[in-house]
Amino acid sequence: MQPTLLNFINGHAVTAASGRTFDRLSSADGTLVQRVSEAGEAEVAAAVAAARHALRGPWGTMDIAARANLLHKLADALDSKTDQLLRAEIADTGKPVALAQGLDIPRGAANFRVFIDMVKAAHEASYRTSTPDGRGALNYTLRRPKGVIAVICPWNLPFLNVTWKLGPALACGNTVVVKPSEETPTTATMLAQIAKEAGIPDGVINVVHGFGPNSAGEFLTRHPEVAAITFTGETRTGTAIMKAAAEGTRPVSFELGGKNAGIVFADCDFDAAVDGIMRSAFLNSGQVCLGTERVYVERPVFDRFVAAMKERAQALVIGDPMDPGTTFGPLISQEHRDKVLAYFRRAVDEGATVVTGGGVPAMPTTLANGAWVQPTIWTGLDDSASVMREEIFGPCCNIAPFDSEDEVIRRANDTRYGLSTTVWTQNLARAHRVAERIDVGLVWINSWWLRDLRTPFGGSGLSGIGREGGEHSLDFYSETRTVCVKL
Ligand code: NAD
Ligand code: 6OD
């Protein structure tokens, strides 16, 4: 077993004064991965104080070129530590090595590089104003850091998510206190340590461990010296955080849940659509906010599509996350597995036909205590079924037939979430029409989760508040000041 994972405050590993710890168990086999020191109110206050100090001192006063230089060093250091980060991320999440290697870990350095370059290139507006004396005035804007940012992260993409927030937050000159998920505390802590080694001043990145209510998450979001909160996680947690943020009128950026539709028209490239919907339903064992748990397929290709999905789901390789051939890992925890299996049972109660899966796979004895479930496909669920309306966050989807464009748009929009949709068609005019009429923040045509980090990312309704990505991140992580100079 590893030594206890400590909080990281003002450049140092810190044991909580209470001595309280919690255990992180392996998703894949149930063994103890890590004992973690749980921050109390005192450690959270120390982390915020360190961040305030770094903001007033070395970081806040640093020239932008020097700050960019240090952050580039950090990005290079992350690239050089890929193997260590990969092993830690897999131990925490159980995700297959091929996935973590191809997606999660490379996004760390990329998330820093793209925002450093954007901040360096960001333009500031200027306006000339006429005045009665004829001499005029010059107005211009300055972007200033917002202050200490609370960064609250979920467990599904731990390293991708924390760097997605820290890249722009730090590039804009803020300092941060991160509260990673209690399920996946390791890579955020490694990031803080690597940043110190890369020369980022103490106090710029602080990490506190713990849970939400009455623990580090709540202590952090309630702290009066936190200037803004960026949160990714469940919609109902967002509601609790918003209440905390109301005290002191602190701004929030929320990336929340989804109940996303995949729409497959009969004129699609069939094989590409099957590939795309397979990824969107089963990547990361369905634990992706952008995943499609509702799939609508135009009737002429419906039976063929269901058959192809069944064959492909049954061919997923379930097994040891460290095996490069594994394509399907466990869920994050036994608790989450219980929730997903309850939905599997409820789907049947609500009238689903189980096309494949629906239970727990037989695993070798070494993995028997992991949080495994089968990739699962249903047909026959009514759009009003609770399984079709609530986010499950597991490897499952219902496939339903549709007969017209208007019908499928109405059904896709029949949800209080509004995160993303993936549409498969070779008809260009239809693709644009549908993209305009689907009420979500992100529409992918003939693709899914294809990212350009400069584009806005986020959702509406229960899926979130605001957008991050590109200039939207710069707007959230900075305050714009207008300076007016009388000439
Ligand atoms: P969660 O909301 O349970 O937890 C997220 C984080 O919030 C954790 O660090 C947790 O400790 C903390 N937290 C919980 N209660 C809190 C409170 N009262 N105050 C402060 N912090 C609190 O979410 P999860 O189960 O870790 O992640 C899965 C959810 O995240 C899914 O709903 C998924 O859709 C969503 N998600 C959304 C996006 C997106 O970009 N829209 C991305 C990833 C995950
Ligand atoms: O791609 C991203 O930048 C991002 N934040 C993805 C989040 C996925 C949700 O699970």
Short mmCIF file of C-alpha atoms in Angstrom, two decimals, residues 85-454:
data_model
loop_
_atom_site.label_atom_id
_atom_site.label_comp_id
_atom_site.label_asym_id
_atom_site.label_seq_id
_atom_site.Cartn_x
_atom_site.Cartn_y
_atom_site.Cartn_z
CA LEU A 85 0.26 9.88 -13.76
CA LEU A 86 -1.14 7.04 -15.83
CA ARG A 87 -0.54 4.44 -13.12
CA ALA A 88 -2.08 6.66 -10.45
CA GLU A 89 -5.13 7.50 -12.55
CA ILE A 90 -5.76 3.83 -13.33
CA ALA A 91 -5.34 2.82 -9.68
CA ASP A 92 -7.90 5.45 -8.66
CA THR A 93 -10.45 4.89 -11.43
CA GLY A 94 -9.95 1.38 -12.83
CA LYS A 95 -10.19 2.78 -16.35
CA PRO A 96 -8.46 0.79 -19.13
CA VAL A 97 -4.87 1.78 -19.76
CA ALA A 98 -5.51 2.35 -23.47
CA LEU A 99 -8.20 4.90 -22.62
CA ALA A 100 -6.21 6.76 -19.97
CA GLN A 101 -3.16 6.80 -22.25
CA GLY A 102 -5.07 8.05 -25.27
CA LEU A 103 -7.42 10.54 -23.61
CA ASP A 104 -7.07 11.46 -19.96
CA ILE A 105 -3.37 11.94 -19.41
CA PRO A 106 -2.45 13.77 -22.66
CA ARG A 107 -5.24 16.27 -22.01
CA GLY A 108 -3.33 17.48 -18.92
CA ALA A 109 -0.51 19.25 -20.73
CA ALA A 110 -2.82 20.23 -23.60
CA ASN A 111 -5.20 21.97 -21.18
CA PHE A 112 -2.33 24.15 -19.94
CA ARG A 113 -0.78 24.91 -23.32
CA VAL A 114 -3.94 26.02 -25.06
CA PHE A 115 -4.91 28.51 -22.36
CA ILE A 116 -1.41 29.92 -21.88
CA ASP A 117 -1.36 30.73 -25.58
CA MET A 118 -4.86 32.19 -25.48
CA VAL A 119 -4.09 34.45 -22.53
CA LYS A 120 -0.91 35.68 -24.17
CA ALA A 121 -2.81 36.45 -27.38
CA ALA A 122 -5.97 37.84 -25.74
CA HIS A 123 -6.87 41.27 -27.02
CA GLU A 124 -8.09 44.07 -24.81
CA ALA A 125 -10.63 46.54 -26.21
CA SER A 126 -10.06 50.28 -26.59
CA TYR A 127 -12.50 53.08 -27.47
CA ARG A 128 -12.02 56.79 -28.14
CA THR A 129 -14.69 59.07 -26.66
CA SER A 130 -15.44 62.66 -27.74
CA THR A 131 -15.55 65.25 -24.95
CA PRO A 132 -16.86 68.86 -24.97
CA ASP A 133 -13.33 70.29 -24.64
CA GLY A 134 -12.36 68.54 -27.86
CA ARG A 135 -9.49 66.61 -26.25
CA GLY A 136 -11.39 63.37 -25.84
CA ALA A 137 -10.83 60.34 -23.69
CA LEU A 138 -9.31 56.94 -24.22
CA ASN A 139 -11.05 53.91 -22.73
CA TYR A 140 -9.43 50.54 -22.56
CA THR A 141 -10.04 47.26 -20.77
CA LEU A 142 -7.77 45.19 -18.58
CA ARG A 143 -8.26 41.57 -17.60
CA ARG A 144 -7.41 40.98 -13.95
CA PRO A 145 -7.39 37.70 -12.04
CA LYS A 146 -10.58 36.99 -10.15
CA GLY A 147 -8.81 35.83 -6.98
CA VAL A 148 -8.79 32.51 -5.17
CA ILE A 149 -10.77 29.98 -7.21
CA ALA A 150 -12.36 26.92 -5.59
CA VAL A 151 -12.08 24.00 -8.00
CA ILE A 152 -14.41 21.09 -7.18
CA CYS A 153 -14.00 18.02 -9.36
CA PRO A 154 -15.78 14.69 -9.99
CA TRP A 155 -14.25 11.22 -10.31
CA ASN A 156 -14.95 10.19 -13.88
CA LEU A 157 -12.11 12.08 -15.63
CA PRO A 158 -10.08 13.29 -12.66
CA PHE A 159 -6.91 14.54 -14.35
CA LEU A 160 -8.64 15.80 -17.50
CA ASN A 161 -11.11 17.78 -15.42
CA VAL A 162 -8.76 19.34 -12.92
CA THR A 163 -6.36 20.50 -15.64
CA TRP A 164 -9.29 21.74 -17.75
CA LYS A 165 -10.00 24.17 -14.91
CA LEU A 166 -6.47 24.91 -13.70
CA GLY A 167 -5.12 25.65 -17.19
CA PRO A 168 -7.20 28.82 -17.71
CA ALA A 169 -7.48 29.70 -13.99
CA LEU A 170 -3.70 29.86 -13.55
CA ALA A 171 -3.01 31.35 -16.99
CA CYS A 172 -5.34 34.23 -16.02
CA GLY A 173 -3.27 34.79 -12.87
CA ASN A 174 -5.57 33.29 -10.23
CA THR A 175 -4.55 30.94 -7.47
CA VAL A 176 -6.55 27.82 -6.64
CA VAL A 177 -7.71 25.47 -3.95
CA VAL A 178 -8.68 22.14 -5.50
CA LYS A 179 -11.01 19.61 -3.89
CA PRO A 180 -10.71 16.47 -6.00
CA SER A 181 -13.32 13.76 -5.69
CA GLU A 182 -12.88 11.57 -2.63
CA GLU A 183 -12.88 8.63 -5.07
CA THR A 184 -9.94 9.92 -7.13
CA PRO A 185 -7.65 12.11 -5.04
CA THR A 186 -4.24 11.18 -6.44
CA THR A 187 -3.49 12.86 -9.77
CA ALA A 188 -4.60 16.32 -8.57
CA THR A 189 -2.15 15.99 -5.67
CA MET A 190 0.60 14.84 -8.02
CA LEU A 191 -0.13 17.82 -10.25
CA ALA A 192 0.44 20.22 -7.33
CA GLN A 193 3.72 18.52 -6.45
CA ILE A 194 4.89 18.53 -10.09
CA ALA A 195 3.96 22.24 -10.34
CA LYS A 196 6.16 22.98 -7.33
CA GLU A 197 9.06 21.12 -8.94
CA ALA A 198 8.48 23.09 -12.15
CA GLY A 199 8.92 26.34 -10.21
CA ILE A 200 5.31 27.44 -9.65
CA PRO A 201 5.41 29.39 -6.36
CA ASP A 202 4.07 27.86 -3.16
CA GLY A 203 0.42 28.62 -2.49
CA VAL A 204 -0.59 28.90 -6.16
CA ILE A 205 -2.01 25.35 -6.27
CA ASN A 206 -3.40 23.88 -3.05
CA VAL A 207 -5.24 20.58 -2.77
CA VAL A 208 -7.53 19.56 0.07
CA HIS A 209 -9.07 16.11 0.40
CA GLY A 210 -12.43 15.05 1.70
CA PHE A 211 -16.11 14.77 0.92
CA GLY A 212 -18.88 17.24 0.17
CA PRO A 213 -21.36 18.11 2.93
CA ASN A 214 -19.80 18.96 6.29
CA SER A 215 -16.36 18.18 4.86
CA ALA A 216 -13.71 19.81 2.67
CA GLY A 217 -16.10 20.52 -0.24
CA GLU A 218 -18.57 22.47 1.86
CA PHE A 219 -15.85 24.19 3.95
CA LEU A 220 -14.22 25.39 0.74
CA THR A 221 -17.33 26.63 -1.06
CA ARG A 222 -18.50 28.45 2.09
CA HIS A 223 -15.14 30.13 2.67
CA PRO A 224 -15.66 33.91 2.35
CA GLU A 225 -12.30 34.51 0.69
CA VAL A 226 -13.04 32.22 -2.22
CA ALA A 227 -13.77 34.59 -5.12
CA ALA A 228 -15.40 32.13 -7.53
CA ILE A 229 -16.30 28.45 -7.75
CA THR A 230 -15.87 26.17 -10.72
CA PHE A 231 -17.66 22.87 -10.25
CA THR A 232 -18.15 19.75 -12.33
CA GLY A 233 -20.38 17.07 -10.94
CA GLU A 234 -23.97 16.11 -10.29
CA THR A 235 -26.81 18.55 -10.76
CA ARG A 236 -28.05 18.23 -7.17
CA THR A 237 -24.55 18.94 -5.82
CA GLY A 238 -24.57 22.04 -8.02
CA THR A 239 -27.72 23.18 -6.23
CA ALA A 240 -26.02 22.85 -2.82
CA ILE A 241 -22.92 24.69 -4.05
CA MET A 242 -25.03 27.46 -5.54
CA LYS A 243 -26.60 28.04 -2.13
CA ALA A 244 -23.12 28.33 -0.59
CA ALA A 245 -22.03 30.70 -3.37
CA ALA A 246 -25.04 32.95 -2.80
CA GLU A 247 -23.42 34.06 0.48
CA GLY A 248 -21.05 36.76 -0.75
CA THR A 249 -22.56 36.62 -4.28
CA ARG A 250 -19.69 34.56 -5.65
CA PRO A 251 -19.89 33.58 -9.35
CA VAL A 252 -20.14 29.92 -10.31
CA SER A 253 -19.35 27.92 -13.41
CA PHE A 254 -21.22 24.62 -13.45
CA GLU A 255 -20.67 21.62 -15.71
CA LEU A 256 -23.33 19.17 -14.55
CA GLY A 257 -25.13 16.04 -15.62
CA GLY A 258 -26.68 14.99 -18.92
CA LYS A 259 -29.28 12.68 -20.42
CA ASN A 260 -28.03 13.03 -23.93
CA ALA A 261 -29.61 11.77 -27.14
CA GLY A 262 -27.83 10.04 -30.00
CA ILE A 263 -29.74 10.42 -33.29
CA VAL A 264 -29.07 8.09 -36.20
CA PHE A 265 -30.74 8.84 -39.55
CA ALA A 266 -31.13 6.09 -42.16
CA ASP A 267 -28.88 8.03 -44.56
CA CYS A 268 -25.87 7.84 -42.19
CA ASP A 269 -22.59 6.07 -42.83
CA PHE A 270 -23.86 3.00 -40.96
CA ASP A 271 -20.56 1.60 -39.70
CA ALA A 272 -19.33 5.02 -38.58
CA ALA A 273 -22.61 5.59 -36.73
CA VAL A 274 -22.33 2.24 -34.93
CA ASP A 275 -18.74 3.10 -33.96
CA GLY A 276 -19.76 6.55 -32.75
CA ILE A 277 -22.76 5.41 -30.70
CA MET A 278 -20.74 2.53 -29.22
CA ARG A 279 -18.17 5.05 -28.01
CA SER A 280 -20.74 7.51 -26.73
CA ALA A 281 -22.62 4.82 -24.78
CA PHE A 282 -19.75 2.72 -23.43
CA LEU A 283 -16.52 4.76 -23.29
CA ASN A 284 -15.25 4.95 -19.70
CA SER A 285 -18.00 2.42 -18.88
CA GLY A 286 -20.62 5.04 -19.63
CA GLN A 287 -19.28 7.39 -16.97
CA VAL A 288 -19.03 10.43 -19.23
CA CYS A 289 -21.37 13.39 -18.87
CA LEU A 290 -21.60 13.57 -22.69
CA GLY A 291 -22.61 9.91 -23.00
CA THR A 292 -25.77 8.87 -24.84
CA GLU A 293 -28.22 6.91 -22.73
CA ARG A 294 -31.05 7.66 -25.21
CA VAL A 295 -30.43 6.50 -28.77
CA TYR A 296 -32.97 7.17 -31.54
CA VAL A 297 -32.58 5.32 -34.84
CA GLU A 298 -34.65 5.94 -38.00
CA ARG A 299 -36.94 2.97 -38.55
CA PRO A 300 -35.53 1.63 -41.88
CA VAL A 301 -32.15 0.87 -40.21
CA PHE A 302 -33.40 0.23 -36.65
CA ASP A 303 -33.25 -3.61 -36.56
CA ARG A 304 -29.87 -3.69 -38.29
CA PHE A 305 -28.52 -1.03 -35.92
CA VAL A 306 -29.70 -2.84 -32.79
CA ALA A 307 -28.14 -6.10 -34.05
CA ALA A 308 -24.82 -4.37 -34.80
CA MET A 309 -24.76 -2.66 -31.39
CA LYS A 310 -25.49 -5.97 -29.65
CA GLU A 311 -22.64 -7.68 -31.46
CA ARG A 312 -20.23 -4.84 -30.70
CA ALA A 313 -21.26 -4.56 -27.02
CA GLN A 314 -20.75 -8.29 -26.55
CA ALA A 315 -17.28 -7.96 -28.11
CA LEU A 316 -16.08 -5.37 -25.56
CA VAL A 317 -13.15 -6.80 -23.63
CA ILE A 318 -13.93 -6.62 -19.91
CA GLY A 319 -10.92 -7.14 -17.69
CA ASP A 320 -7.74 -6.00 -15.99
CA PRO A 321 -7.37 -2.24 -16.52
CA MET A 322 -3.61 -2.60 -16.98
CA ASP A 323 -4.03 -5.02 -19.89
CA PRO A 324 -3.63 -3.04 -23.13
CA GLY A 325 -6.32 -5.22 -24.74
CA THR A 326 -9.01 -4.24 -22.21
CA THR A 327 -11.71 -1.98 -23.65
CA PHE A 328 -14.20 -1.93 -20.77
CA GLY A 329 -13.39 -1.26 -17.12
CA PRO A 330 -15.34 -1.32 -13.85
CA LEU A 331 -17.58 1.40 -12.47
CA ILE A 332 -15.96 3.74 -9.98
CA SER A 333 -17.27 2.12 -6.76
CA GLN A 334 -19.59 -0.46 -5.27
CA GLU A 335 -21.93 2.36 -4.28
CA HIS A 336 -22.17 3.55 -7.89
CA ARG A 337 -22.58 -0.05 -9.05
CA ASP A 338 -25.55 -0.47 -6.70
CA LYS A 339 -27.14 2.63 -8.23
CA VAL A 340 -26.55 1.45 -11.81
CA LEU A 341 -27.80 -2.08 -11.09
CA ALA A 342 -30.94 -0.61 -9.50
CA TYR A 343 -31.58 1.20 -12.81
CA PHE A 344 -30.96 -2.07 -14.70
CA ARG A 345 -33.73 -3.71 -12.64
CA ARG A 346 -36.01 -0.72 -12.96
CA ALA A 347 -35.60 -0.70 -16.76
CA VAL A 348 -37.09 -4.20 -16.88
CA ASP A 349 -39.89 -3.15 -14.52
CA GLU A 350 -40.59 -0.21 -16.83
CA GLY A 351 -41.01 -2.48 -19.85
CA ALA A 352 -37.54 -2.76 -21.40
CA THR A 353 -36.47 -5.69 -23.54
CA VAL A 354 -32.87 -6.49 -22.63
CA VAL A 355 -30.91 -6.80 -25.88
CA THR A 356 -27.67 -7.56 -24.08
CA GLY A 357 -26.22 -7.28 -20.57
CA GLY A 358 -28.39 -6.17 -17.69
CA GLY A 359 -26.34 -7.70 -14.90
CA VAL A 360 -22.89 -8.44 -13.55
CA PRO A 361 -20.25 -10.20 -15.68
CA ALA A 362 -18.44 -13.31 -14.44
CA MET A 363 -14.95 -12.15 -13.53
CA PRO A 364 -11.79 -14.08 -12.59
CA THR A 365 -11.29 -14.43 -8.81
CA THR A 366 -8.58 -11.72 -8.78
CA LEU A 367 -11.15 -9.18 -10.01
CA ALA A 368 -14.25 -10.62 -8.37
CA ASN A 369 -14.52 -7.82 -5.81
CA GLY A 370 -14.48 -5.04 -8.41
CA ALA A 371 -17.44 -2.83 -9.33
CA TRP A 372 -18.22 -4.62 -12.59
CA VAL A 373 -21.43 -4.43 -14.60
CA GLN A 374 -22.21 -5.61 -18.10
CA PRO A 375 -22.52 -3.22 -21.03
CA THR A 376 -26.26 -3.08 -21.42
CA ILE A 377 -28.66 -2.27 -24.26
CA TRP A 378 -32.43 -2.05 -24.04
CA THR A 379 -35.24 -1.51 -26.50
CA GLY A 380 -38.88 -0.84 -25.80
CA LEU A 381 -38.63 1.82 -23.09
CA ASP A 382 -41.17 4.61 -23.32
CA ASP A 383 -39.75 8.15 -23.32
CA SER A 384 -41.68 8.75 -20.09
CA ALA A 385 -39.92 5.91 -18.19
CA SER A 386 -37.77 7.14 -15.31
CA VAL A 387 -34.82 5.24 -16.80
CA MET A 388 -35.20 7.50 -19.86
CA ARG A 389 -35.42 10.69 -17.84
CA GLU A 390 -32.82 10.34 -15.08
CA GLU A 391 -29.05 10.33 -15.59
CA ILE A 392 -27.74 6.83 -14.83
CA PHE A 393 -24.05 7.49 -15.59
CA GLY A 394 -23.45 3.86 -16.47
CA PRO A 395 -22.76 1.70 -19.55
CA CYS A 396 -26.30 1.49 -20.90
CA CYS A 397 -28.62 2.88 -23.50
CA ASN A 398 -32.11 2.39 -24.81
CA ILE A 399 -32.44 2.27 -28.59
CA ALA A 400 -35.79 3.46 -29.95
CA PRO A 401 -37.07 3.80 -33.53
CA PHE A 402 -38.33 7.09 -35.01
CA ASP A 403 -40.09 8.04 -38.24
CA SER A 404 -39.46 11.72 -38.91
CA GLU A 405 -37.04 14.55 -38.24
CA ASP A 406 -39.66 16.58 -36.35
CA GLU A 407 -40.53 13.60 -34.17
CA VAL A 408 -36.94 12.85 -33.19
CA ILE A 409 -36.17 16.48 -32.42
CA ARG A 410 -39.22 16.69 -30.16
CA ARG A 411 -38.22 13.48 -28.36
CA ALA A 412 -34.54 14.43 -28.02
CA ASN A 413 -35.59 17.77 -26.51
CA ASP A 414 -38.01 16.14 -24.07
CA THR A 415 -35.64 16.38 -21.09
CA ARG A 416 -34.69 18.95 -18.47
CA TYR A 417 -31.00 18.38 -19.24
CA GLY A 418 -29.30 20.20 -22.12
CA LEU A 419 -25.71 19.08 -22.48
CA SER A 420 -24.96 17.37 -25.80
CA THR A 421 -26.29 15.43 -28.78
CA THR A 422 -24.58 13.34 -31.42
CA VAL A 423 -26.25 13.23 -34.85
CA TRP A 424 -25.43 10.80 -37.65
CA THR A 425 -26.50 11.71 -41.21
CA GLN A 426 -24.89 12.32 -44.58
CA ASN A 427 -27.47 14.98 -45.47
CA LEU A 428 -25.69 18.27 -44.85
CA ALA A 429 -28.82 20.43 -44.82
CA ARG A 430 -30.48 18.12 -42.30
CA ALA A 431 -27.38 18.11 -40.10
CA HIS A 432 -27.46 21.91 -39.82
CA ARG A 433 -31.24 22.00 -39.33
CA VAL A 434 -31.11 19.48 -36.50
CA ALA A 435 -28.10 21.18 -34.86
CA GLU A 436 -30.08 24.40 -34.70
CA ARG A 437 -33.20 22.82 -33.19
CA ILE A 438 -31.69 20.61 -30.47
CA ASP A 439 -31.66 22.41 -27.10
CA VAL A 440 -28.14 21.58 -25.90
CA GLY A 441 -24.79 23.27 -25.49
CA LEU A 442 -22.89 20.86 -27.76
CA VAL A 443 -23.94 19.14 -30.98
CA TRP A 444 -21.63 16.70 -32.70
CA ILE A 445 -22.39 15.77 -36.32
CA ASN A 446 -20.93 12.44 -37.46
CA SER A 447 -18.65 12.48 -34.42
CA TRP A 448 -18.79 12.51 -30.66
CA TRP A 449 -16.61 14.29 -28.09
CA LEU A 450 -14.31 15.62 -30.79
CA ARG A 451 -12.81 18.57 -28.96
CA ASP A 452 -11.22 21.83 -29.92
CA LEU A 453 -10.36 23.33 -26.56
CA ARG A 454 -10.94 26.87 -27.86
#
